[in-house]
Amino acid sequence: MPAETIRSPRGLDAPTGVASPRGLGGLTGVVAAELTKLVRRPASWLLLVIAVVLGLTFTYLIPYAGYAGGTRGPRSGRGLAPLLPAELVGNSIGGLPVFLGALMVILGVLTVGGEYGWGTWKTLLTQGPSRTTGYAGKLLALAAATLVAVLAVFATGAVTSAAIAAAEGAPTSWPGAGDLAVGVGAGWLIATMWASFGALLAVLLRGVALPVGLGLVWLLAVQNLLASIAAPLLDWVAQAQKGLPGPNAGALVAALGATADTPGVEAVVGGGQAALVLGAYLLGFALLGLFRLRRGDVL
């Protein structure tokens, strides 16, 4: 049950003291309220920590342990090079097509679907904003959260790769500022697209558990089965997957330096086409979610 709210003349909701959408006015108020909820929600921080830990563990720590121990593996032939700062862009965004993308889907589901579980959609919409403003505010807050997640992965990757280079006495050569900006932008696009996909599932299914389950099944099972089993056997599947979000995310990160031995990374299309397709999916997911929310019952 949602906590009882006490209205104050300044537009603050007691006892939390968070400014209500009506108090701040319009879209700005909704975004501020949604950002406050994301910051105060432990699950948001947990997802961020998991994203950073997974990125460091499978991109740097395990490969470096294999290199230091002389273990043969997919990256052994290239030695230390994939772990150095020069590969920061590809290493930082390589997990977004599958594993880190799955965490962004969960974030999108929790941000939107939690309102159904707590029964607070009705409370939110009676504060003043329309359904369009309320949903747009959530998506903008999600975009800010995904940017923070991408920057955190880049920052921790930079520190780790620099430490590996220093420990091995290897040269420290960083990507150019333009390459870093393109990498962060591409990662932000993919992460926000997956978060919008999660938000859409939450609106369609009006909850949390089922949308999370279906989203994870799609990312971790269906799209990988299509790429690894169906596409090599059926040409029409191989062609059709070029229009799916997962393969296009994998193609975009491949174009920016992610290694092909990373799950979900394959250059099935060019980087420019992949970026356009992902942008179209982001817009489509956002509009479909808004359409369903405006036409459906929020209860």
PDB file of C-alpha atoms in Angstrom:
ATOM      1  CA  MET A   1       0.000   0.000   0.000  1.00  0.00           C
ATOM      2  CA  PRO A   2       1.395   3.473  -0.867  1.00  0.00           C
ATOM      3  CA  ALA A   3       2.211   5.722   2.046  1.00  0.00           C
ATOM      4  CA  GLU A   4      -0.305   8.433   2.879  1.00  0.00           C
ATOM      5  CA  THR A   5       0.641  11.757   1.333  1.00  0.00           C
ATOM      6  CA  ILE A   6       0.242  15.128   3.049  1.00  0.00           C
ATOM      7  CA  ARG A   7       0.072  18.129   0.740  1.00  0.00           C
ATOM      8  CA  SER A   8       1.991  21.246   1.690  1.00  0.00           C
ATOM      9  CA  PRO A   9       1.714  24.752   0.221  1.00  0.00           C
ATOM     10  CA  ARG A  10       5.143  24.399  -1.412  1.00  0.00           C
ATOM     11  CA  GLY A  11       4.105  21.402  -3.413  1.00  0.00           C
ATOM     12  CA  LEU A  12       6.016  18.890  -1.285  1.00  0.00           C
ATOM     13  CA  ASP A  13       4.755  15.436  -0.436  1.00  0.00           C
ATOM     14  CA  ALA A  14       5.251  14.656   3.220  1.00  0.00           C
ATOM     15  CA  PRO A  15       6.779  12.742   4.838  1.00  0.00           C
ATOM     16  CA  THR A  16       9.437  12.293   2.128  1.00  0.00           C
ATOM     17  CA  GLY A  17       9.731  15.952   1.177  1.00  0.00           C
ATOM     18  CA  VAL A  18       9.930  15.056  -2.522  1.00  0.00           C
ATOM     19  CA  ALA A  19       8.528  17.736  -4.772  1.00  0.00           C
ATOM     20  CA  SER A  20       5.316  16.664  -6.446  1.00  0.00           C
ATOM     21  CA  PRO A  21       4.802  17.052 -10.193  1.00  0.00           C
ATOM     22  CA  ARG A  22       2.154  19.705  -9.554  1.00  0.00           C
ATOM     23  CA  GLY A  23       4.451  21.636  -7.241  1.00  0.00           C
ATOM     24  CA  LEU A  24       7.283  21.821  -9.769  1.00  0.00           C
ATOM     25  CA  GLY A  25       5.037  21.996 -12.779  1.00  0.00           C
ATOM     26  CA  GLY A  26       4.681  19.822 -15.876  1.00  0.00           C
ATOM     27  CA  LEU A  27       7.331  17.582 -17.325  1.00  0.00           C
ATOM     28  CA  THR A  28      10.136  19.067 -15.244  1.00  0.00           C
ATOM     29  CA  GLY A  29       8.363  18.096 -12.045  1.00  0.00           C
ATOM     30  CA  VAL A  30       7.722  14.544 -13.233  1.00  0.00           C
ATOM     31  CA  VAL A  31      11.350  14.049 -14.265  1.00  0.00           C
ATOM     32  CA  ALA A  32      12.579  15.421 -10.935  1.00  0.00           C
ATOM     33  CA  ALA A  33      10.240  13.127  -9.009  1.00  0.00           C
ATOM     34  CA  GLU A  34      11.186  10.080 -11.090  1.00  0.00           C
ATOM     35  CA  LEU A  35      14.910  10.770 -10.692  1.00  0.00           C
ATOM     36  CA  THR A  36      14.423  11.075  -6.950  1.00  0.00           C
ATOM     37  CA  LYS A  37      12.639   7.725  -6.868  1.00  0.00           C
ATOM     38  CA  LEU A  38      15.391   6.074  -8.908  1.00  0.00           C
ATOM     39  CA  VAL A  39      18.090   7.452  -6.597  1.00  0.00           C
ATOM     40  CA  ARG A  40      16.238   6.362  -3.459  1.00  0.00           C
ATOM     41  CA  ARG A  41      15.320   2.921  -4.788  1.00  0.00           C
ATOM     42  CA  PRO A  42      17.873   0.297  -3.630  1.00  0.00           C
ATOM     43  CA  ALA A  43      17.178  -1.843  -6.691  1.00  0.00           C
ATOM     44  CA  SER A  44      18.554   0.895  -8.966  1.00  0.00           C
ATOM     45  CA  TRP A  45      21.879   0.892  -7.151  1.00  0.00           C
ATOM     46  CA  LEU A  46      21.954  -2.894  -7.061  1.00  0.00           C
ATOM     47  CA  LEU A  47      21.514  -3.077 -10.827  1.00  0.00           C
ATOM     48  CA  LEU A  48      24.301  -0.518 -11.297  1.00  0.00           C
ATOM     49  CA  VAL A  49      26.654  -2.480  -9.059  1.00  0.00           C
ATOM     50  CA  ILE A  50      25.838  -5.731 -10.878  1.00  0.00           C
ATOM     51  CA  ALA A  51      26.444  -4.068 -14.256  1.00  0.00           C
ATOM     52  CA  VAL A  52      29.844  -2.765 -13.166  1.00  0.00           C
ATOM     53  CA  VAL A  53      30.894  -6.018 -11.502  1.00  0.00           C
ATOM     54  CA  LEU A  54      29.836  -8.132 -14.485  1.00  0.00           C
ATOM     55  CA  GLY A  55      31.604  -5.799 -16.883  1.00  0.00           C
ATOM     56  CA  LEU A  56      34.858  -5.872 -14.934  1.00  0.00           C
ATOM     57  CA  THR A  57      34.766  -9.593 -14.190  1.00  0.00           C
ATOM     58  CA  PHE A  58      34.159 -10.942 -17.679  1.00  0.00           C
ATOM     59  CA  THR A  59      35.883  -8.200 -19.662  1.00  0.00           C
ATOM     60  CA  TYR A  60      39.031  -7.720 -17.598  1.00  0.00           C
ATOM     61  CA  LEU A  61      39.500  -9.860 -14.480  1.00  0.00           C
ATOM     62  CA  ILE A  62      38.879 -13.349 -15.852  1.00  0.00           C
ATOM     63  CA  PRO A  63      40.781 -12.748 -19.138  1.00  0.00           C
ATOM     64  CA  TYR A  64      43.664 -11.202 -17.201  1.00  0.00           C
ATOM     65  CA  ALA A  65      43.744 -14.118 -14.765  1.00  0.00           C
ATOM     66  CA  GLY A  66      43.892 -16.455 -17.764  1.00  0.00           C
ATOM     67  CA  TYR A  67      46.682 -14.399 -19.330  1.00  0.00           C
ATOM     68  CA  ALA A  68      48.687 -14.277 -16.108  1.00  0.00           C
ATOM     69  CA  GLY A  69      48.236 -18.017 -15.573  1.00  0.00           C
ATOM     70  CA  GLY A  70      49.078 -18.940 -19.150  1.00  0.00           C
ATOM     71  CA  THR A  71      45.640 -20.436 -19.766  1.00  0.00           C
ATOM     72  CA  ARG A  72      44.738 -20.934 -23.398  1.00  0.00           C
ATOM     73  CA  GLY A  73      41.451 -19.360 -24.490  1.00  0.00           C
ATOM     74  CA  PRO A  74      39.776 -17.315 -27.223  1.00  0.00           C
ATOM     75  CA  ARG A  75      41.860 -14.251 -26.347  1.00  0.00           C
ATOM     76  CA  SER A  76      45.137 -16.002 -25.588  1.00  0.00           C
ATOM     77  CA  GLY A  77      46.459 -15.545 -29.117  1.00  0.00           C
ATOM     78  CA  ARG A  78      46.216 -11.766 -28.789  1.00  0.00           C
ATOM     79  CA  GLY A  79      47.987 -11.674 -25.439  1.00  0.00           C
ATOM     80  CA  LEU A  80      47.517  -8.600 -23.323  1.00  0.00           C
ATOM     81  CA  ALA A  81      46.321  -6.246 -26.063  1.00  0.00           C
ATOM     82  CA  PRO A  82      42.538  -6.672 -25.538  1.00  0.00           C
ATOM     83  CA  LEU A  83      42.868  -5.634 -21.882  1.00  0.00           C
ATOM     84  CA  LEU A  84      44.750  -2.384 -22.404  1.00  0.00           C
ATOM     85  CA  PRO A  85      43.256   1.148 -22.386  1.00  0.00           C
ATOM     86  CA  ALA A  86      43.354   1.360 -26.189  1.00  0.00           C
ATOM     87  CA  GLU A  87      40.439  -1.122 -26.281  1.00  0.00           C
ATOM     88  CA  LEU A  88      38.341   0.758 -23.713  1.00  0.00           C
ATOM     89  CA  VAL A  89      35.452   1.620 -26.050  1.00  0.00           C
ATOM     90  CA  GLY A  90      34.849  -1.887 -27.368  1.00  0.00           C
ATOM     91  CA  ASN A  91      35.318  -3.470 -23.945  1.00  0.00           C
ATOM     92  CA  SER A  92      32.916  -1.058 -22.240  1.00  0.00           C
ATOM     93  CA  ILE A  93      29.982  -1.529 -24.621  1.00  0.00           C
ATOM     94  CA  GLY A  94      30.514  -5.170 -25.584  1.00  0.00           C
ATOM     95  CA  GLY A  95      28.116  -6.479 -22.931  1.00  0.00           C
ATOM     96  CA  LEU A  96      25.154  -4.265 -23.864  1.00  0.00           C
ATOM     97  CA  PRO A  97      23.657  -6.479 -26.601  1.00  0.00           C
ATOM     98  CA  VAL A  98      22.975  -9.282 -24.089  1.00  0.00           C
ATOM     99  CA  PHE A  99      23.986  -9.288 -20.422  1.00  0.00           C
ATOM    100  CA  LEU A 100      24.197  -5.601 -19.540  1.00  0.00           C
ATOM    101  CA  GLY A 101      21.220  -5.021 -21.828  1.00  0.00           C
ATOM    102  CA  ALA A 102      19.213  -7.456 -19.716  1.00  0.00           C
ATOM    103  CA  LEU A 103      19.886  -5.304 -16.648  1.00  0.00           C
ATOM    104  CA  MET A 104      18.619  -2.248 -18.518  1.00  0.00           C
ATOM    105  CA  VAL A 105      15.415  -4.123 -19.371  1.00  0.00           C
ATOM    106  CA  ILE A 106      14.939  -4.899 -15.677  1.00  0.00           C
ATOM    107  CA  LEU A 107      15.479  -1.220 -14.819  1.00  0.00           C
ATOM    108  CA  GLY A 108      12.831  -0.182 -17.347  1.00  0.00           C
ATOM    109  CA  VAL A 109      10.358  -2.723 -16.008  1.00  0.00           C
ATOM    110  CA  LEU A 110      10.897  -1.686 -12.390  1.00  0.00           C
ATOM    111  CA  THR A 111      10.547   2.021 -13.169  1.00  0.00           C
ATOM    112  CA  VAL A 112       7.214   1.658 -14.957  1.00  0.00           C
ATOM    113  CA  GLY A 113       5.823  -1.676 -13.787  1.00  0.00           C
ATOM    114  CA  GLY A 114       6.323  -0.915 -10.120  1.00  0.00           C
ATOM    115  CA  GLU A 115       3.553   1.669 -10.351  1.00  0.00           C
ATOM    116  CA  TYR A 116       1.091  -1.134 -11.144  1.00  0.00           C
ATOM    117  CA  GLY A 117       2.275  -3.321  -8.280  1.00  0.00           C
ATOM    118  CA  TRP A 118       2.065  -0.479  -5.773  1.00  0.00           C
ATOM    119  CA  GLY A 119      -1.148   0.921  -7.231  1.00  0.00           C
ATOM    120  CA  THR A 120       0.421   4.369  -7.554  1.00  0.00           C
ATOM    121  CA  TRP A 121      -0.303   5.151 -11.220  1.00  0.00           C
ATOM    122  CA  LYS A 122      -3.641   6.604 -10.163  1.00  0.00           C
ATOM    123  CA  THR A 123      -1.956   8.683  -7.458  1.00  0.00           C
ATOM    124  CA  LEU A 124       0.663   9.970  -9.902  1.00  0.00           C
ATOM    125  CA  LEU A 125      -1.854  10.988 -12.539  1.00  0.00           C
ATOM    126  CA  THR A 126      -4.104  12.777 -10.051  1.00  0.00           C
ATOM    127  CA  GLN A 127      -1.163  15.040  -9.081  1.00  0.00           C
ATOM    128  CA  GLY A 128      -1.625  17.055 -12.244  1.00  0.00           C
ATOM    129  CA  PRO A 129       0.361  15.637 -15.201  1.00  0.00           C
ATOM    130  CA  SER A 130      -1.349  13.918 -18.089  1.00  0.00           C
ATOM    131  CA  ARG A 131      -0.569  10.321 -18.992  1.00  0.00           C
ATOM    132  CA  THR A 132       1.675  11.583 -21.776  1.00  0.00           C
ATOM    133  CA  THR A 133       3.643  13.815 -19.408  1.00  0.00           C
ATOM    134  CA  GLY A 134       3.851  11.135 -16.740  1.00  0.00           C
ATOM    135  CA  TYR A 135       5.170   8.491 -19.125  1.00  0.00           C
ATOM    136  CA  ALA A 136       7.544  10.903 -20.872  1.00  0.00           C
ATOM    137  CA  GLY A 137       8.971  11.872 -17.487  1.00  0.00           C
ATOM    138  CA  LYS A 138       9.656   8.237 -16.681  1.00  0.00           C
ATOM    139  CA  LEU A 139      11.407   7.676 -20.014  1.00  0.00           C
ATOM    140  CA  LEU A 140      13.566  10.780 -19.569  1.00  0.00           C
ATOM    141  CA  ALA A 141      14.516   9.643 -16.077  1.00  0.00           C
ATOM    142  CA  LEU A 142      15.383   6.228 -17.504  1.00  0.00           C
ATOM    143  CA  ALA A 143      17.551   7.890 -20.153  1.00  0.00           C
ATOM    144  CA  ALA A 144      19.448   9.718 -17.416  1.00  0.00           C
ATOM    145  CA  ALA A 145      19.861   6.490 -15.440  1.00  0.00           C
ATOM    146  CA  THR A 146      21.170   4.554 -18.434  1.00  0.00           C
ATOM    147  CA  LEU A 147      23.678   7.324 -19.169  1.00  0.00           C
ATOM    148  CA  VAL A 148      24.966   7.061 -15.603  1.00  0.00           C
ATOM    149  CA  ALA A 149      25.265   3.279 -15.992  1.00  0.00           C
ATOM    150  CA  VAL A 150      27.209   3.579 -19.265  1.00  0.00           C
ATOM    151  CA  LEU A 151      29.543   6.220 -17.827  1.00  0.00           C
ATOM    152  CA  ALA A 152      30.127   4.056 -14.746  1.00  0.00           C
ATOM    153  CA  VAL A 153      31.104   1.082 -16.913  1.00  0.00           C
ATOM    154  CA  PHE A 154      33.476   3.267 -18.929  1.00  0.00           C
ATOM    155  CA  ALA A 155      35.025   4.812 -15.812  1.00  0.00           C
ATOM    156  CA  THR A 156      35.633   1.535 -14.003  1.00  0.00           C
ATOM    157  CA  GLY A 157      36.918  -0.035 -17.214  1.00  0.00           C
ATOM    158  CA  ALA A 158      39.379   2.825 -17.641  1.00  0.00           C
ATOM    159  CA  VAL A 159      40.715   2.414 -14.104  1.00  0.00           C
ATOM    160  CA  THR A 160      41.014  -1.366 -14.450  1.00  0.00           C
ATOM    161  CA  SER A 161      42.698  -1.305 -17.855  1.00  0.00           C
ATOM    162  CA  ALA A 162      45.152   1.348 -16.665  1.00  0.00           C
ATOM    163  CA  ALA A 163      45.980  -0.776 -13.614  1.00  0.00           C
ATOM    164  CA  ILE A 164      46.595  -3.840 -15.814  1.00  0.00           C
ATOM    165  CA  ALA A 165      48.838  -1.815 -18.113  1.00  0.00           C
ATOM    166  CA  ALA A 166      50.807  -0.480 -15.146  1.00  0.00           C
ATOM    167  CA  ALA A 167      51.160  -3.942 -13.606  1.00  0.00           C
ATOM    168  CA  GLU A 168      52.474  -5.416 -16.863  1.00  0.00           C
ATOM    169  CA  GLY A 169      54.582  -2.431 -17.871  1.00  0.00           C
ATOM    170  CA  ALA A 170      52.568  -2.100 -21.086  1.00  0.00           C
ATOM    171  CA  PRO A 171      52.112   1.182 -22.965  1.00  0.00           C
ATOM    172  CA  THR A 172      49.068   3.204 -21.977  1.00  0.00           C
ATOM    173  CA  SER A 173      47.437   4.514 -25.143  1.00  0.00           C
ATOM    174  CA  TRP A 174      43.917   5.875 -24.726  1.00  0.00           C
ATOM    175  CA  PRO A 175      41.225   6.242 -27.404  1.00  0.00           C
ATOM    176  CA  GLY A 176      40.729   9.743 -28.752  1.00  0.00           C
ATOM    177  CA  ALA A 177      38.087  12.040 -27.305  1.00  0.00           C
ATOM    178  CA  GLY A 178      35.961  11.614 -30.429  1.00  0.00           C
ATOM    179  CA  ASP A 179      36.103   7.829 -30.201  1.00  0.00           C
ATOM    180  CA  LEU A 180      35.159   7.948 -26.528  1.00  0.00           C
ATOM    181  CA  ALA A 181      32.213  10.261 -27.256  1.00  0.00           C
ATOM    182  CA  VAL A 182      30.964   7.980 -30.043  1.00  0.00           C
ATOM    183  CA  GLY A 183      31.379   4.934 -27.792  1.00  0.00           C
ATOM    184  CA  VAL A 184      29.474   6.516 -24.909  1.00  0.00           C
ATOM    185  CA  GLY A 185      26.749   7.684 -27.306  1.00  0.00           C
ATOM    186  CA  ALA A 186      26.389   4.228 -28.841  1.00  0.00           C
ATOM    187  CA  GLY A 187      26.284   2.588 -25.425  1.00  0.00           C
ATOM    188  CA  TRP A 188      23.694   5.105 -24.243  1.00  0.00           C
ATOM    189  CA  LEU A 189      21.561   4.444 -27.318  1.00  0.00           C
ATOM    190  CA  ILE A 190      21.611   0.677 -26.775  1.00  0.00           C
ATOM    191  CA  ALA A 191      21.034   0.912 -23.021  1.00  0.00           C
ATOM    192  CA  THR A 192      18.120   3.352 -23.404  1.00  0.00           C
ATOM    193  CA  MET A 193      16.587   1.238 -26.148  1.00  0.00           C
ATOM    194  CA  TRP A 194      16.580  -1.814 -23.857  1.00  0.00           C
ATOM    195  CA  ALA A 195      15.216   0.228 -20.935  1.00  0.00           C
ATOM    196  CA  SER A 196      12.385   1.479 -23.181  1.00  0.00           C
ATOM    197  CA  PHE A 197      11.720  -2.123 -24.190  1.00  0.00           C
ATOM    198  CA  GLY A 198      11.355  -3.003 -20.514  1.00  0.00           C
ATOM    199  CA  ALA A 199       9.040  -0.040 -19.967  1.00  0.00           C
ATOM    200  CA  LEU A 200       6.881  -1.164 -22.890  1.00  0.00           C
ATOM    201  CA  LEU A 201       6.630  -4.710 -21.522  1.00  0.00           C
ATOM    202  CA  ALA A 202       5.613  -3.289 -18.135  1.00  0.00           C
ATOM    203  CA  VAL A 203       2.815  -1.223 -19.700  1.00  0.00           C
ATOM    204  CA  LEU A 204       1.579  -4.081 -21.877  1.00  0.00           C
ATOM    205  CA  LEU A 205       1.538  -6.616 -19.036  1.00  0.00           C
ATOM    206  CA  ARG A 206       0.826  -4.167 -16.188  1.00  0.00           C
ATOM    207  CA  GLY A 207       3.256  -5.603 -13.691  1.00  0.00           C
ATOM    208  CA  VAL A 208       6.843  -6.518 -12.931  1.00  0.00           C
ATOM    209  CA  ALA A 209       7.406 -10.260 -12.667  1.00  0.00           C
ATOM    210  CA  LEU A 210       6.082 -11.379 -16.064  1.00  0.00           C
ATOM    211  CA  PRO A 211       7.657  -8.485 -18.017  1.00  0.00           C
ATOM    212  CA  VAL A 212      11.042  -9.166 -16.401  1.00  0.00           C
ATOM    213  CA  GLY A 213      10.747 -12.875 -17.176  1.00  0.00           C
ATOM    214  CA  LEU A 214       9.762 -12.371 -20.794  1.00  0.00           C
ATOM    215  CA  GLY A 215      12.385  -9.701 -21.343  1.00  0.00           C
ATOM    216  CA  LEU A 216      15.147 -11.938 -20.003  1.00  0.00           C
ATOM    217  CA  VAL A 217      13.936 -14.917 -22.025  1.00  0.00           C
ATOM    218  CA  TRP A 218      14.130 -12.811 -25.177  1.00  0.00           C
ATOM    219  CA  LEU A 219      17.592 -11.381 -24.493  1.00  0.00           C
ATOM    220  CA  LEU A 220      19.286 -14.413 -22.982  1.00  0.00           C
ATOM    221  CA  ALA A 221      17.604 -17.227 -24.897  1.00  0.00           C
ATOM    222  CA  VAL A 222      15.506 -16.433 -27.955  1.00  0.00           C
ATOM    223  CA  GLN A 223      17.791 -14.018 -29.787  1.00  0.00           C
ATOM    224  CA  ASN A 224      20.845 -16.211 -29.093  1.00  0.00           C
ATOM    225  CA  LEU A 225      19.036 -19.311 -30.342  1.00  0.00           C
ATOM    226  CA  LEU A 226      18.016 -17.470 -33.488  1.00  0.00           C
ATOM    227  CA  ALA A 227      21.589 -16.345 -34.129  1.00  0.00           C
ATOM    228  CA  SER A 228      23.395 -19.576 -33.269  1.00  0.00           C
ATOM    229  CA  ILE A 229      20.939 -22.268 -34.412  1.00  0.00           C
ATOM    230  CA  ALA A 230      18.191 -20.965 -36.694  1.00  0.00           C
ATOM    231  CA  ALA A 231      20.126 -18.395 -38.743  1.00  0.00           C
ATOM    232  CA  PRO A 232      22.834 -20.823 -39.992  1.00  0.00           C
ATOM    233  CA  LEU A 233      20.136 -23.259 -41.136  1.00  0.00           C
ATOM    234  CA  LEU A 234      17.480 -20.945 -42.567  1.00  0.00           C
ATOM    235  CA  ASP A 235      18.423 -18.060 -44.814  1.00  0.00           C
ATOM    236  CA  TRP A 236      15.180 -16.170 -44.168  1.00  0.00           C
ATOM    237  CA  VAL A 237      15.920 -16.213 -40.423  1.00  0.00           C
ATOM    238  CA  ALA A 238      19.438 -14.911 -41.098  1.00  0.00           C
ATOM    239  CA  GLN A 239      17.959 -12.054 -43.100  1.00  0.00           C
ATOM    240  CA  ALA A 240      15.122 -11.380 -40.652  1.00  0.00           C
ATOM    241  CA  GLN A 241      17.440 -11.066 -37.659  1.00  0.00           C
ATOM    242  CA  LYS A 242      19.122  -8.115 -39.338  1.00  0.00           C
ATOM    243  CA  GLY A 243      16.027  -6.140 -38.375  1.00  0.00           C
ATOM    244  CA  LEU A 244      15.915  -7.246 -34.722  1.00  0.00           C
ATOM    245  CA  PRO A 245      17.195  -5.049 -31.872  1.00  0.00           C
ATOM    246  CA  GLY A 246      19.666  -7.545 -30.400  1.00  0.00           C
ATOM    247  CA  PRO A 247      21.627  -8.311 -33.583  1.00  0.00           C
ATOM    248  CA  ASN A 248      21.723  -4.611 -34.466  1.00  0.00           C
ATOM    249  CA  ALA A 249      23.053  -3.790 -30.997  1.00  0.00           C
ATOM    250  CA  GLY A 250      25.705  -6.469 -31.512  1.00  0.00           C
ATOM    251  CA  ALA A 251      26.581  -5.059 -34.931  1.00  0.00           C
ATOM    252  CA  LEU A 252      26.925  -1.521 -33.562  1.00  0.00           C
ATOM    253  CA  VAL A 253      29.301  -2.508 -30.770  1.00  0.00           C
ATOM    254  CA  ALA A 254      31.245  -4.724 -33.200  1.00  0.00           C
ATOM    255  CA  ALA A 255      31.745  -1.705 -35.461  1.00  0.00           C
ATOM    256  CA  LEU A 256      33.189   0.184 -32.494  1.00  0.00           C
ATOM    257  CA  GLY A 257      35.712  -2.452 -31.487  1.00  0.00           C
ATOM    258  CA  ALA A 258      33.925  -5.056 -29.346  1.00  0.00           C
ATOM    259  CA  THR A 259      35.460  -8.478 -29.876  1.00  0.00           C
ATOM    260  CA  ALA A 260      33.533 -11.137 -31.781  1.00  0.00           C
ATOM    261  CA  ASP A 261      34.014 -13.689 -28.981  1.00  0.00           C
ATOM    262  CA  THR A 262      31.681 -11.634 -26.778  1.00  0.00           C
ATOM    263  CA  PRO A 263      28.142 -13.126 -26.708  1.00  0.00           C
ATOM    264  CA  GLY A 264      25.775 -11.265 -29.009  1.00  0.00           C
ATOM    265  CA  VAL A 265      28.521  -9.376 -30.862  1.00  0.00           C
ATOM    266  CA  GLU A 266      28.489 -10.012 -34.612  1.00  0.00           C
ATOM    267  CA  ALA A 267      28.741  -7.631 -37.559  1.00  0.00           C
ATOM    268  CA  VAL A 268      25.544  -8.743 -39.282  1.00  0.00           C
ATOM    269  CA  VAL A 269      25.018  -5.189 -40.614  1.00  0.00           C
ATOM    270  CA  GLY A 270      27.079  -2.007 -40.779  1.00  0.00           C
ATOM    271  CA  GLY A 271      27.432   0.293 -37.804  1.00  0.00           C
ATOM    272  CA  GLY A 272      25.498   3.170 -39.405  1.00  0.00           C
ATOM    273  CA  GLN A 273      22.535   0.989 -40.295  1.00  0.00           C
ATOM    274  CA  ALA A 274      22.564  -0.565 -36.832  1.00  0.00           C
ATOM    275  CA  ALA A 275      22.438   2.861 -35.174  1.00  0.00           C
ATOM    276  CA  LEU A 276      19.450   3.900 -37.312  1.00  0.00           C
ATOM    277  CA  VAL A 277      17.583   0.667 -36.573  1.00  0.00           C
ATOM    278  CA  LEU A 278      18.214   0.987 -32.840  1.00  0.00           C
ATOM    279  CA  GLY A 279      17.038   4.609 -32.907  1.00  0.00           C
ATOM    280  CA  ALA A 280      13.864   3.486 -34.659  1.00  0.00           C
ATOM    281  CA  TYR A 281      13.294   0.777 -32.038  1.00  0.00           C
ATOM    282  CA  LEU A 282      13.833   3.280 -29.224  1.00  0.00           C
ATOM    283  CA  LEU A 283      11.262   5.643 -30.703  1.00  0.00           C
ATOM    284  CA  GLY A 284       8.876   2.795 -31.501  1.00  0.00           C
ATOM    285  CA  PHE A 285       9.039   1.293 -27.998  1.00  0.00           C
ATOM    286  CA  ALA A 286       8.424   4.721 -26.456  1.00  0.00           C
ATOM    287  CA  LEU A 287       5.441   5.507 -28.695  1.00  0.00           C
ATOM    288  CA  LEU A 288       3.879   2.069 -28.310  1.00  0.00           C
ATOM    289  CA  GLY A 289       4.147   2.280 -24.534  1.00  0.00           C
ATOM    290  CA  LEU A 290       2.602   5.741 -24.537  1.00  0.00           C
ATOM    291  CA  PHE A 291      -0.221   4.624 -26.859  1.00  0.00           C
ATOM    292  CA  ARG A 292      -1.048   1.644 -24.646  1.00  0.00           C
ATOM    293  CA  LEU A 293      -0.944   3.743 -21.478  1.00  0.00           C
ATOM    294  CA  ARG A 294      -3.210   6.411 -22.961  1.00  0.00           C
ATOM    295  CA  ARG A 295      -5.753   3.921 -24.286  1.00  0.00           C
ATOM    296  CA  GLY A 296      -5.712   1.413 -21.438  1.00  0.00           C
ATOM    297  CA  ASP A 297      -6.731   1.259 -17.794  1.00  0.00           C
ATOM    298  CA  VAL A 298      -3.957   2.088 -15.322  1.00  0.00           C
ATOM    299  CA  LEU A 299      -5.571   0.161 -12.483  1.00  0.00           C
TER     300      LEU A 299
END
